[in-house]
mmCIF file with all atom_site columns, C-alpha atoms in Angstrom:
data_model
loop_
_atom_site.group_PDB
_atom_site.id
_atom_site.type_symbol
_atom_site.label_atom_id
_atom_site.label_alt_id
_atom_site.label_comp_id
_atom_site.label_asym_id
_atom_site.label_entity_id
_atom_site.label_seq_id
_atom_site.pdbx_PDB_ins_code
_atom_site.Cartn_x
_atom_site.Cartn_y
_atom_site.Cartn_z
_atom_site.occupancy
_atom_site.B_iso_or_equiv
_atom_site.pdbx_formal_charge
_atom_site.auth_seq_id
_atom_site.auth_comp_id
_atom_site.auth_asym_id
_atom_site.auth_atom_id
_atom_site.pdbx_PDB_model_num
ATOM 1   C CA . GLN U 1 1   ? 30.010 19.473 -7.369  1.00 91.00 ? 252 GLN U CA 1
ATOM 2   C CA . VAL U 1 2   ? 28.791 23.441 -6.112  1.00 94.00 ? 253 VAL U CA 1
ATOM 3   C CA . GLN U 1 3   ? 26.098 24.280 -7.445  1.00 96.00 ? 254 GLN U CA 1
ATOM 4   C CA . LEU U 1 4   ? 23.797 27.319 -7.109  1.00 97.00 ? 255 LEU U CA 1
ATOM 5   C CA . GLN U 1 5   ? 20.045 27.983 -8.396  1.00 97.00 ? 256 GLN U CA 1
ATOM 6   C CA . GLU U 1 6   ? 18.005 31.656 -7.584  1.00 98.00 ? 257 GLU U CA 1
ATOM 7   C CA . SER U 1 7   ? 14.510 31.699 -7.344  1.00 97.00 ? 258 SER U CA 1
ATOM 8   C CA . GLY U 1 8   ? 11.508 34.533 -7.150  1.00 94.00 ? 259 GLY U CA 1
ATOM 9   C CA . PRO U 1 9   ? 9.411  36.148 -8.845  1.00 95.00 ? 260 PRO U CA 1
ATOM 10  C CA . GLY U 1 10  ? 10.170 36.610 -12.254 1.00 93.00 ? 261 GLY U CA 1
ATOM 11  C CA . LEU U 1 11  ? 7.400  40.177 -12.539 1.00 97.00 ? 262 LEU U CA 1
ATOM 12  C CA . VAL U 1 12  ? 7.878  42.314 -10.350 1.00 97.00 ? 263 VAL U CA 1
ATOM 13  C CA . LYS U 1 13  ? 5.695  46.031 -10.436 1.00 97.00 ? 264 LYS U CA 1
ATOM 14  C CA . PRO U 1 14  ? 7.120  49.400 -9.574  1.00 97.00 ? 265 PRO U CA 1
ATOM 15  C CA . SER U 1 15  ? 8.300  50.407 -6.281  1.00 97.00 ? 266 SER U CA 1
ATOM 16  C CA . GLU U 1 16  ? 8.320  46.914 -5.123  1.00 97.00 ? 267 GLU U CA 1
ATOM 17  C CA . THR U 1 17  ? 9.879  44.837 -2.565  1.00 98.00 ? 268 THR U CA 1
ATOM 18  C CA . LEU U 1 18  ? 12.787 42.495 -4.752  1.00 98.00 ? 269 LEU U CA 1
ATOM 19  C CA . SER U 1 19  ? 12.622 39.065 -3.577  1.00 98.00 ? 270 SER U CA 1
ATOM 20  C CA . LEU U 1 20  ? 15.419 36.359 -4.070  1.00 98.00 ? 271 LEU U CA 1
ATOM 21  C CA . THR U 1 21  ? 16.707 33.559 -2.702  1.00 98.00 ? 272 THR U CA 1
ATOM 22  C CA . CYS U 1 22  ? 19.828 31.272 -4.587  1.00 98.00 ? 273 CYS U CA 1
ATOM 23  C CA . THR U 1 23  ? 19.913 28.276 -2.723  1.00 97.00 ? 274 THR U CA 1
ATOM 24  C CA . VAL U 1 24  ? 23.494 26.242 -2.646  1.00 96.00 ? 275 VAL U CA 1
ATOM 25  C CA . SER U 1 25  ? 24.231 22.491 -3.240  1.00 96.00 ? 276 SER U CA 1
ATOM 26  C CA . GLY U 1 26  ? 26.805 20.333 -3.704  1.00 94.00 ? 277 GLY U CA 1
ATOM 27  C CA . GLY U 1 27  ? 28.305 21.429 -0.525  1.00 92.00 ? 278 GLY U CA 1
ATOM 28  C CA . SER U 1 28  ? 27.895 24.252 3.042   1.00 92.00 ? 279 SER U CA 1
ATOM 29  C CA . ILE U 1 29  ? 27.237 27.187 2.859   1.00 93.00 ? 280 ILE U CA 1
ATOM 30  C CA . ASN U 1 30  ? 29.532 27.528 6.205   1.00 91.00 ? 281 ASN U CA 1
ATOM 31  C CA . ASN U 1 31  ? 33.224 28.654 6.168   1.00 86.00 ? 282 ASN U CA 1
ATOM 32  C CA . TYR U 1 32  ? 32.544 30.942 2.504   1.00 92.00 ? 283 TYR U CA 1
ATOM 33  C CA . TYR U 1 33  ? 31.546 34.122 1.170   1.00 93.00 ? 284 TYR U CA 1
ATOM 34  C CA . TRP U 1 34  ? 28.112 34.940 -1.212  1.00 96.00 ? 285 TRP U CA 1
ATOM 35  C CA . SER U 1 35  ? 27.516 37.908 -3.929  1.00 97.00 ? 286 SER U CA 1
ATOM 36  C CA . TRP U 1 36  ? 24.102 38.683 -6.169  1.00 98.00 ? 287 TRP U CA 1
ATOM 37  C CA . ILE U 1 37  ? 25.456 40.400 -9.436  1.00 98.00 ? 288 ILE U CA 1
ATOM 38  C CA . ARG U 1 38  ? 23.961 41.689 -12.671 1.00 98.00 ? 289 ARG U CA 1
ATOM 39  C CA . ARG U 1 39  ? 23.358 42.019 -15.525 1.00 97.00 ? 290 ARG U CA 1
ATOM 40  C CA . PRO U 1 40  ? 20.440 44.846 -16.965 1.00 97.00 ? 291 PRO U CA 1
ATOM 41  C CA . PRO U 1 41  ? 19.470 43.980 -20.494 1.00 95.00 ? 292 PRO U CA 1
ATOM 42  C CA . GLY U 1 42  ? 22.371 45.393 -22.634 1.00 93.00 ? 293 GLY U CA 1
ATOM 43  C CA . LYS U 1 43  ? 24.391 46.499 -20.071 1.00 95.00 ? 294 LYS U CA 1
ATOM 44  C CA . GLY U 1 44  ? 27.368 45.044 -18.631 1.00 95.00 ? 295 GLY U CA 1
ATOM 45  C CA . LEU U 1 45  ? 27.492 43.199 -14.742 1.00 96.00 ? 296 LEU U CA 1
ATOM 46  C CA . GLU U 1 46  ? 27.135 44.893 -11.368 1.00 97.00 ? 297 GLU U CA 1
ATOM 47  C CA . TRP U 1 47  ? 27.377 43.802 -8.004  1.00 97.00 ? 298 TRP U CA 1
ATOM 48  C CA . ILE U 1 48  ? 24.852 44.310 -5.608  1.00 98.00 ? 299 ILE U CA 1
ATOM 49  C CA . GLY U 1 49  ? 26.245 43.192 -2.744  1.00 96.00 ? 300 GLY U CA 1
ATOM 50  C CA . PHE U 1 50  ? 28.510 40.299 -0.092  1.00 94.00 ? 301 PHE U CA 1
ATOM 51  C CA . ILE U 1 51  ? 27.053 38.343 2.744   1.00 95.00 ? 302 ILE U CA 1
ATOM 52  C CA . SER U 1 52  ? 30.032 36.291 4.902   1.00 91.00 ? 303 SER U CA 1
ATOM 53  C CA . TYR U 1 53  ? 28.001 33.190 5.997   1.00 86.00 ? 304 TYR U CA 1
ATOM 54  C CA . SER U 1 54  ? 28.645 35.039 10.174  1.00 87.00 ? 305 SER U CA 1
ATOM 55  C CA . GLY U 1 55  ? 26.065 37.376 8.086   1.00 90.00 ? 306 GLY U CA 1
ATOM 56  C CA . SER U 1 56  ? 28.096 40.458 7.670   1.00 92.00 ? 307 SER U CA 1
ATOM 57  C CA . THR U 1 57  ? 27.910 42.880 4.743   1.00 95.00 ? 308 THR U CA 1
ATOM 58  C CA . ASN U 1 58  ? 28.870 44.953 2.296   1.00 94.00 ? 309 ASN U CA 1
ATOM 59  C CA . TYR U 1 59  ? 26.444 46.775 -0.954  1.00 96.00 ? 310 TYR U CA 1
ATOM 60  C CA . ASN U 1 60  ? 26.901 48.396 -4.253  1.00 95.00 ? 311 ASN U CA 1
ATOM 61  C CA . PRO U 1 61  ? 27.780 52.474 -2.971  1.00 94.00 ? 312 PRO U CA 1
ATOM 62  C CA . SER U 1 62  ? 25.076 53.362 -5.489  1.00 95.00 ? 313 SER U CA 1
ATOM 63  C CA . LEU U 1 63  ? 22.355 50.260 -3.616  1.00 97.00 ? 314 LEU U CA 1
ATOM 64  C CA . LYS U 1 64  ? 23.069 50.809 -0.813  1.00 95.00 ? 315 LYS U CA 1
ATOM 65  C CA . SER U 1 65  ? 19.629 52.172 0.433   1.00 97.00 ? 316 SER U CA 1
ATOM 66  C CA . ARG U 1 66  ? 17.540 49.939 -1.417  1.00 98.00 ? 317 ARG U CA 1
ATOM 67  C CA . VAL U 1 67  ? 19.818 46.924 -0.782  1.00 98.00 ? 318 VAL U CA 1
ATOM 68  C CA . THR U 1 68  ? 19.368 44.257 2.029   1.00 98.00 ? 319 THR U CA 1
ATOM 69  C CA . ILE U 1 69  ? 21.102 40.172 1.771   1.00 97.00 ? 320 ILE U CA 1
ATOM 70  C CA . SER U 1 70  ? 21.125 37.476 4.153   1.00 96.00 ? 321 SER U CA 1
ATOM 71  C CA . VAL U 1 71  ? 21.999 33.967 4.213   1.00 95.00 ? 322 VAL U CA 1
ATOM 72  C CA . ASP U 1 72  ? 19.833 30.782 6.200   1.00 93.00 ? 323 ASP U CA 1
ATOM 73  C CA . PRO U 1 73  ? 22.757 28.379 7.389   1.00 91.00 ? 324 PRO U CA 1
ATOM 74  C CA . SER U 1 74  ? 20.050 25.411 8.170   1.00 93.00 ? 325 SER U CA 1
ATOM 75  C CA . LYS U 1 75  ? 18.838 25.869 5.073   1.00 94.00 ? 326 LYS U CA 1
ATOM 76  C CA . ASN U 1 76  ? 21.940 26.902 2.920   1.00 94.00 ? 327 ASN U CA 1
ATOM 77  C CA . HIS U 1 77  ? 20.743 29.176 1.363   1.00 96.00 ? 328 HIS U CA 1
ATOM 78  C CA . PHE U 1 78  ? 21.266 33.107 1.255   1.00 96.00 ? 329 PHE U CA 1
ATOM 79  C CA . SER U 1 79  ? 18.372 35.944 0.158   1.00 97.00 ? 330 SER U CA 1
ATOM 80  C CA . LEU U 1 80  ? 18.596 38.994 -2.035  1.00 98.00 ? 331 LEU U CA 1
ATOM 81  C CA . LYS U 1 81  ? 15.726 42.048 -1.009  1.00 98.00 ? 332 LYS U CA 1
ATOM 82  C CA . LEU U 1 82  ? 15.364 45.221 -3.247  1.00 98.00 ? 333 LEU U CA 1
ATOM 83  C CA . SER U 1 83  ? 13.528 47.564 -2.047  1.00 97.00 ? 334 SER U CA 1
ATOM 84  C CA . SER U 1 84  ? 11.185 50.643 -4.275  1.00 97.00 ? 335 SER U CA 1
ATOM 85  C CA . MET U 1 85  ? 11.603 48.417 -7.570  1.00 97.00 ? 336 MET U CA 1
ATOM 86  C CA . THR U 1 86  ? 12.097 50.606 -10.757 1.00 97.00 ? 337 THR U CA 1
ATOM 87  C CA . ALA U 1 87  ? 12.648 49.519 -14.377 1.00 97.00 ? 338 ALA U CA 1
ATOM 88  C CA . ALA U 1 88  ? 16.170 50.221 -14.465 1.00 97.00 ? 339 ALA U CA 1
ATOM 89  C CA . ASP U 1 89  ? 16.164 47.567 -11.835 1.00 98.00 ? 340 ASP U CA 1
ATOM 90  C CA . THR U 1 90  ? 14.726 44.951 -14.867 1.00 98.00 ? 341 THR U CA 1
ATOM 91  C CA . ALA U 1 91  ? 17.994 42.567 -14.821 1.00 98.00 ? 342 ALA U CA 1
ATOM 92  C CA . VAL U 1 92  ? 19.423 38.906 -15.140 1.00 98.00 ? 343 VAL U CA 1
ATOM 93  C CA . TYR U 1 93  ? 20.548 38.672 -11.597 1.00 98.00 ? 344 TYR U CA 1
ATOM 94  C CA . TYR U 1 94  ? 22.729 36.468 -10.784 1.00 98.00 ? 345 TYR U CA 1
ATOM 95  C CA . CYS U 1 95  ? 23.916 34.070 -7.464  1.00 98.00 ? 346 CYS U CA 1
ATOM 96  C CA . ALA U 1 96  ? 27.716 33.475 -6.679  1.00 98.00 ? 347 ALA U CA 1
ATOM 97  C CA . ARG U 1 97  ? 30.380 32.612 -5.081  1.00 97.00 ? 348 ARG U CA 1
ATOM 98  C CA . VAL U 1 98  ? 33.820 33.936 -3.006  1.00 94.00 ? 349 VAL U CA 1
ATOM 99  C CA . PRO U 1 99  ? 36.183 31.474 -1.861  1.00 92.00 ? 350 PRO U CA 1
ATOM 100 C CA . PRO U 1 100 ? 37.599 31.787 1.896   1.00 88.00 ? 351 PRO U CA 1
ATOM 101 C CA . GLY U 1 101 ? 41.280 33.592 2.140   1.00 85.00 ? 352 GLY U CA 1
ATOM 102 C CA . ARG U 1 102 ? 42.280 36.881 0.176   1.00 79.00 ? 353 ARG U CA 1
ATOM 103 C CA . LEU U 1 103 ? 41.615 35.618 -3.149  1.00 79.00 ? 354 LEU U CA 1
ATOM 104 C CA . TYR U 1 104 ? 38.650 38.002 -4.216  1.00 91.00 ? 355 TYR U CA 1
ATOM 105 C CA . TYR U 1 105 ? 37.153 36.562 -6.840  1.00 95.00 ? 356 TYR U CA 1
ATOM 106 C CA . PHE U 1 106 ? 33.820 34.638 -7.487  1.00 97.00 ? 357 PHE U CA 1
ATOM 107 C CA . ASP U 1 107 ? 34.551 30.465 -8.727  1.00 95.00 ? 358 ASP U CA 1
ATOM 108 C CA . TYR U 1 108 ? 30.583 29.217 -8.442  1.00 96.00 ? 359 TYR U CA 1
ATOM 109 C CA . TRP U 1 109 ? 27.686 31.412 -10.667 1.00 97.00 ? 360 TRP U CA 1
ATOM 110 C CA . GLY U 1 110 ? 23.650 30.335 -10.285 1.00 97.00 ? 361 GLY U CA 1
ATOM 111 C CA . GLN U 1 111 ? 22.498 30.263 -14.092 1.00 97.00 ? 362 GLN U CA 1
ATOM 112 C CA . GLY U 1 112 ? 20.889 33.594 -13.407 1.00 97.00 ? 363 GLY U CA 1
ATOM 113 C CA . THR U 1 113 ? 17.111 34.475 -13.312 1.00 98.00 ? 364 THR U CA 1
ATOM 114 C CA . LEU U 1 114 ? 14.819 37.137 -15.448 1.00 97.00 ? 365 LEU U CA 1
ATOM 115 C CA . VAL U 1 115 ? 13.838 40.347 -12.912 1.00 98.00 ? 366 VAL U CA 1
ATOM 116 C CA . THR U 1 116 ? 11.231 42.295 -15.067 1.00 98.00 ? 367 THR U CA 1
ATOM 117 C CA . VAL U 1 117 ? 10.037 45.347 -13.669 1.00 98.00 ? 368 VAL U CA 1
ATOM 118 C CA . SER U 1 118 ? 6.558  46.148 -14.883 1.00 96.00 ? 369 SER U CA 1
ATOM 119 C CA . SER U 1 119 ? 3.304  47.303 -13.977 1.00 94.00 ? 370 SER U CA 1
ATOM 120 C CA . GLN F 2 1   ? 33.420 57.974 -7.299  1.00 84.00 ? 142 GLN F CA 1
ATOM 121 C CA . THR F 2 2   ? 35.319 54.627 -9.244  1.00 91.00 ? 143 THR F CA 1
ATOM 122 C CA . VAL F 2 3   ? 34.792 53.471 -12.128 1.00 95.00 ? 144 VAL F CA 1
ATOM 123 C CA . VAL F 2 4   ? 36.500 50.530 -13.995 1.00 97.00 ? 145 VAL F CA 1
ATOM 124 C CA . THR F 2 5   ? 37.614 51.013 -17.897 1.00 97.00 ? 146 THR F CA 1
ATOM 125 C CA . GLN F 2 6   ? 37.529 48.028 -20.307 1.00 98.00 ? 147 GLN F CA 1
ATOM 126 C CA . GLU F 2 7   ? 37.508 48.456 -25.128 1.00 97.00 ? 148 GLU F CA 1
ATOM 127 C CA . PRO F 2 8   ? 34.108 48.848 -25.188 1.00 97.00 ? 149 PRO F CA 1
ATOM 128 C CA . SER F 2 9   ? 34.916 45.469 -28.200 1.00 97.00 ? 150 SER F CA 1
ATOM 129 C CA . PHE F 2 10  ? 37.875 44.188 -30.351 1.00 97.00 ? 151 PHE F CA 1
ATOM 130 C CA . SER F 2 11  ? 38.412 42.227 -33.599 1.00 97.00 ? 152 SER F CA 1
ATOM 131 C CA . VAL F 2 12  ? 40.690 39.371 -33.445 1.00 97.00 ? 153 VAL F CA 1
ATOM 132 C CA . SER F 2 13  ? 41.236 37.114 -36.328 1.00 97.00 ? 154 SER F CA 1
ATOM 133 C CA . PRO F 2 14  ? 40.373 33.226 -35.344 1.00 97.00 ? 155 PRO F CA 1
ATOM 134 C CA . GLY F 2 15  ? 44.436 32.328 -34.302 1.00 97.00 ? 156 GLY F CA 1
ATOM 135 C CA . GLY F 2 16  ? 45.980 35.663 -33.872 1.00 97.00 ? 157 GLY F CA 1
ATOM 136 C CA . THR F 2 17  ? 46.264 36.624 -29.962 1.00 98.00 ? 158 THR F CA 1
ATOM 137 C CA . VAL F 2 18  ? 44.364 39.748 -28.616 1.00 98.00 ? 159 VAL F CA 1
ATOM 138 C CA . THR F 2 19  ? 45.135 41.664 -25.328 1.00 98.00 ? 160 THR F CA 1
ATOM 139 C CA . LEU F 2 20  ? 41.506 42.831 -22.971 1.00 98.00 ? 161 LEU F CA 1
ATOM 140 C CA . THR F 2 21  ? 43.035 45.751 -20.723 1.00 98.00 ? 162 THR F CA 1
ATOM 141 C CA . CYS F 2 22  ? 41.202 46.490 -17.653 1.00 98.00 ? 163 CYS F CA 1
ATOM 142 C CA . GLY F 2 23  ? 41.882 49.513 -15.743 1.00 97.00 ? 164 GLY F CA 1
ATOM 143 C CA . LEU F 2 24  ? 40.637 52.517 -13.404 1.00 96.00 ? 165 LEU F CA 1
ATOM 144 C CA . ASN F 2 25  ? 39.391 56.036 -14.767 1.00 92.00 ? 166 ASN F CA 1
ATOM 145 C CA . SER F 2 26  ? 42.223 57.305 -11.887 1.00 88.00 ? 167 SER F CA 1
ATOM 146 C CA . GLY F 2 27  ? 44.711 55.689 -10.751 1.00 91.00 ? 168 GLY F CA 1
ATOM 147 C CA . SER F 2 28  ? 46.889 52.635 -11.271 1.00 96.00 ? 169 SER F CA 1
ATOM 148 C CA . VAL F 2 29  ? 45.820 48.698 -11.768 1.00 96.00 ? 170 VAL F CA 1
ATOM 149 C CA . SER F 2 30  ? 48.111 46.263 -9.448  1.00 95.00 ? 171 SER F CA 1
ATOM 150 C CA . THR F 2 31  ? 47.823 42.730 -7.939  1.00 95.00 ? 172 THR F CA 1
ATOM 151 C CA . ASN F 2 32  ? 45.569 44.184 -4.081  1.00 94.00 ? 173 ASN F CA 1
ATOM 152 C CA . TYR F 2 33  ? 42.780 44.987 -6.645  1.00 96.00 ? 174 TYR F CA 1
ATOM 153 C CA . TYR F 2 34  ? 42.773 41.146 -7.305  1.00 96.00 ? 175 TYR F CA 1
ATOM 154 C CA . PRO F 2 35  ? 41.831 41.518 -10.644 1.00 97.00 ? 176 PRO F CA 1
ATOM 155 C CA . SER F 2 36  ? 40.209 38.901 -12.464 1.00 98.00 ? 177 SER F CA 1
ATOM 156 C CA . TRP F 2 37  ? 38.315 37.693 -15.251 1.00 98.00 ? 178 TRP F CA 1
ATOM 157 C CA . TYR F 2 38  ? 35.155 36.433 -16.654 1.00 98.00 ? 179 TYR F CA 1
ATOM 158 C CA . GLN F 2 39  ? 33.593 35.045 -20.803 1.00 98.00 ? 180 GLN F CA 1
ATOM 159 C CA . GLN F 2 40  ? 29.874 35.578 -20.273 1.00 97.00 ? 181 GLN F CA 1
ATOM 160 C CA . THR F 2 41  ? 28.628 34.526 -23.385 1.00 95.00 ? 182 THR F CA 1
ATOM 161 C CA . PRO F 2 42  ? 24.904 35.117 -24.639 1.00 91.00 ? 183 PRO F CA 1
ATOM 162 C CA . GLY F 2 43  ? 22.343 33.577 -22.049 1.00 91.00 ? 184 GLY F CA 1
ATOM 163 C CA . GLN F 2 44  ? 24.630 31.774 -20.764 1.00 95.00 ? 185 GLN F CA 1
ATOM 164 C CA . ALA F 2 45  ? 26.935 32.038 -16.437 1.00 96.00 ? 186 ALA F CA 1
ATOM 165 C CA . PRO F 2 46  ? 29.774 33.910 -16.918 1.00 97.00 ? 187 PRO F CA 1
ATOM 166 C CA . ARG F 2 47  ? 32.776 31.516 -16.208 1.00 97.00 ? 188 ARG F CA 1
ATOM 167 C CA . THR F 2 48  ? 35.564 32.801 -13.567 1.00 97.00 ? 189 THR F CA 1
ATOM 168 C CA . LEU F 2 49  ? 38.652 32.898 -16.026 1.00 98.00 ? 190 LEU F CA 1
ATOM 169 C CA . ILE F 2 50  ? 41.264 34.157 -14.334 1.00 98.00 ? 191 ILE F CA 1
ATOM 170 C CA . TYR F 2 51  ? 41.642 35.151 -10.710 1.00 97.00 ? 192 TYR F CA 1
ATOM 171 C CA . SER F 2 52  ? 44.234 37.359 -8.293  1.00 96.00 ? 193 SER F CA 1
ATOM 172 C CA . THR F 2 53  ? 45.585 38.424 -11.295 1.00 97.00 ? 194 THR F CA 1
ATOM 173 C CA . ASN F 2 54  ? 47.040 35.633 -13.117 1.00 97.00 ? 195 ASN F CA 1
ATOM 174 C CA . THR F 2 55  ? 45.871 32.601 -12.331 1.00 97.00 ? 196 THR F CA 1
ATOM 175 C CA . ARG F 2 56  ? 43.206 30.066 -14.498 1.00 97.00 ? 197 ARG F CA 1
ATOM 176 C CA . SER F 2 57  ? 40.516 29.063 -13.223 1.00 96.00 ? 198 SER F CA 1
ATOM 177 C CA . SER F 2 58  ? 40.143 25.055 -13.031 1.00 95.00 ? 199 SER F CA 1
ATOM 178 C CA . GLY F 2 59  ? 39.074 24.476 -16.494 1.00 95.00 ? 200 GLY F CA 1
ATOM 179 C CA . VAL F 2 60  ? 40.602 27.129 -18.316 1.00 97.00 ? 201 VAL F CA 1
ATOM 180 C CA . PRO F 2 61  ? 42.862 26.357 -21.237 1.00 96.00 ? 202 PRO F CA 1
ATOM 181 C CA . ASP F 2 62  ? 46.578 28.220 -21.061 1.00 95.00 ? 203 ASP F CA 1
ATOM 182 C CA . ARG F 2 63  ? 45.995 30.476 -24.999 1.00 97.00 ? 204 ARG F CA 1
ATOM 183 C CA . PHE F 2 64  ? 44.460 32.838 -21.679 1.00 98.00 ? 205 PHE F CA 1
ATOM 184 C CA . SER F 2 65  ? 46.317 34.349 -19.899 1.00 98.00 ? 206 SER F CA 1
ATOM 185 C CA . GLY F 2 66  ? 46.017 37.646 -16.545 1.00 98.00 ? 207 GLY F CA 1
ATOM 186 C CA . SER F 2 67  ? 48.797 40.045 -16.520 1.00 98.00 ? 208 SER F CA 1
ATOM 187 C CA . ILE F 2 68  ? 49.976 43.732 -14.978 1.00 98.00 ? 209 ILE F CA 1
ATOM 188 C CA . LEU F 2 69  ? 50.638 45.149 -18.123 1.00 97.00 ? 210 LEU F CA 1
ATOM 189 C CA . GLY F 2 70  ? 52.083 49.162 -17.434 1.00 95.00 ? 211 GLY F CA 1
ATOM 190 C CA . ASN F 2 71  ? 48.875 50.624 -15.153 1.00 96.00 ? 212 ASN F CA 1
ATOM 191 C CA . LYS F 2 72  ? 46.321 48.298 -16.250 1.00 98.00 ? 213 LYS F CA 1
ATOM 192 C CA . ALA F 2 73  ? 45.199 44.409 -15.758 1.00 98.00 ? 214 ALA F CA 1
ATOM 193 C CA . ALA F 2 74  ? 44.934 42.005 -18.880 1.00 98.00 ? 215 ALA F CA 1
ATOM 194 C CA . LEU F 2 75  ? 43.823 38.916 -20.059 1.00 98.00 ? 216 LEU F CA 1
ATOM 195 C CA . THR F 2 76  ? 45.409 38.006 -23.529 1.00 98.00 ? 217 THR F CA 1
ATOM 196 C CA . ILE F 2 77  ? 44.253 35.415 -25.663 1.00 98.00 ? 218 ILE F CA 1
ATOM 197 C CA . THR F 2 78  ? 46.398 34.025 -28.085 1.00 98.00 ? 219 THR F CA 1
ATOM 198 C CA . GLY F 2 79  ? 45.533 31.245 -30.681 1.00 97.00 ? 220 GLY F CA 1
ATOM 199 C CA . ALA F 2 80  ? 41.814 32.737 -31.017 1.00 97.00 ? 221 ALA F CA 1
ATOM 200 C CA . GLN F 2 81  ? 38.971 30.296 -31.527 1.00 96.00 ? 222 GLN F CA 1
ATOM 201 C CA . ALA F 2 82  ? 35.498 30.991 -33.139 1.00 96.00 ? 223 ALA F CA 1
ATOM 202 C CA . ASP F 2 83  ? 34.170 29.814 -30.218 1.00 95.00 ? 224 ASP F CA 1
ATOM 203 C CA . ASP F 2 84  ? 36.189 32.460 -28.244 1.00 97.00 ? 225 ASP F CA 1
ATOM 204 C CA . GLU F 2 85  ? 33.571 35.294 -29.656 1.00 97.00 ? 226 GLU F CA 1
ATOM 205 C CA . SER F 2 86  ? 32.304 36.378 -25.650 1.00 97.00 ? 227 SER F CA 1
ATOM 206 C CA . ASP F 2 87  ? 31.685 39.442 -23.448 1.00 97.00 ? 228 ASP F CA 1
ATOM 207 C CA . TYR F 2 88  ? 34.829 39.795 -21.727 1.00 98.00 ? 229 TYR F CA 1
ATOM 208 C CA . TYR F 2 89  ? 35.068 40.909 -18.282 1.00 98.00 ? 230 TYR F CA 1
ATOM 209 C CA . CYS F 2 90  ? 37.278 42.471 -15.238 1.00 98.00 ? 231 CYS F CA 1
ATOM 210 C CA . VAL F 2 91  ? 36.694 43.050 -11.578 1.00 97.00 ? 232 VAL F CA 1
ATOM 211 C CA . LEU F 2 92  ? 38.373 44.622 -9.175  1.00 97.00 ? 233 LEU F CA 1
ATOM 212 C CA . CYS F 2 93  ? 37.986 44.554 -5.883  1.00 95.00 ? 234 CYS F CA 1
ATOM 213 C CA . MET F 2 94  ? 38.401 48.213 -4.117  1.00 91.00 ? 235 MET F CA 1
ATOM 214 C CA . GLY F 2 95  ? 38.718 47.565 -0.740  1.00 80.00 ? 236 GLY F CA 1
ATOM 215 C CA . SER F 2 96  ? 37.240 44.253 1.346   1.00 73.00 ? 237 SER F CA 1
ATOM 216 C CA . ALA F 2 97  ? 34.816 42.757 -0.137  1.00 83.00 ? 238 ALA F CA 1
ATOM 217 C CA . ILE F 2 98  ? 33.495 45.320 -2.826  1.00 91.00 ? 239 ILE F CA 1
ATOM 218 C CA . TRP F 2 99  ? 34.049 44.810 -5.743  1.00 95.00 ? 240 TRP F CA 1
ATOM 219 C CA . VAL F 2 100 ? 33.433 46.821 -8.913  1.00 96.00 ? 241 VAL F CA 1
ATOM 220 C CA . PHE F 2 101 ? 33.221 45.537 -12.642 1.00 97.00 ? 242 PHE F CA 1
ATOM 221 C CA . GLY F 2 102 ? 34.838 46.833 -15.833 1.00 97.00 ? 243 GLY F CA 1
ATOM 222 C CA . GLY F 2 103 ? 32.197 48.018 -18.592 1.00 97.00 ? 244 GLY F CA 1
ATOM 223 C CA . GLY F 2 104 ? 32.967 44.290 -20.976 1.00 97.00 ? 245 GLY F CA 1
ATOM 224 C CA . THR F 2 105 ? 34.285 44.191 -23.849 1.00 98.00 ? 246 THR F CA 1
ATOM 225 C CA . LYS F 2 106 ? 32.859 42.559 -26.925 1.00 97.00 ? 247 LYS F CA 1
ATOM 226 C CA . LEU F 2 107 ? 34.631 40.049 -28.260 1.00 98.00 ? 248 LEU F CA 1
ATOM 227 C CA . THR F 2 108 ? 34.661 39.537 -32.935 1.00 97.00 ? 249 THR F CA 1
ATOM 228 C CA . VAL F 2 109 ? 36.364 36.660 -33.745 1.00 97.00 ? 250 VAL F CA 1
ATOM 229 C CA . LEU F 2 110 ? 36.912 37.239 -37.613 1.00 91.00 ? 251 LEU F CA 1
#
């Protein structure tokens, strides 16, 4: 059974850069695609970005200038960096898997990690 | 800017049927957008219900079904149960690996 686990700081100061990692267990990161998604308190889900196992990326246009997603197949994990954090970036951050083929959906999700932006 | 629209809230009686919809601010939703649906209860990760318009994810009961109704994607729940009370999100793939979520529908079962 594939499992995804987010890790990273729960508290980030304004203007700092958030770094989160999603570790994949029970399966290989290779041959799949991966995404980050968040849910701010009281709001809906928001897609942040996508990375393939080979490293090609796509980002939400509204976040593109601040987002970097990378993958490390040797550690079976992928990562999110979001710069210039503000209170509006306070959210539960989820990592999710996208299966191969023309399916374009998220089949496995991490449990999520709450990130609060505050000084 | 692409906006995916969903009803903010909906109510259904236990045992009843409800259809939630997922539209676009401009244009029609078709299978080419690969609509998928997710259920989320407070404090939990989203659960995948439907993908590629109408394919149920593994373990999802057949009370949940997806379709295209008119110019929108739709999620129909038949025989609603108390534990169906959740937030439901649709998401559309707008191109190769670019997704837009709808604002979500809060479903109340009462």
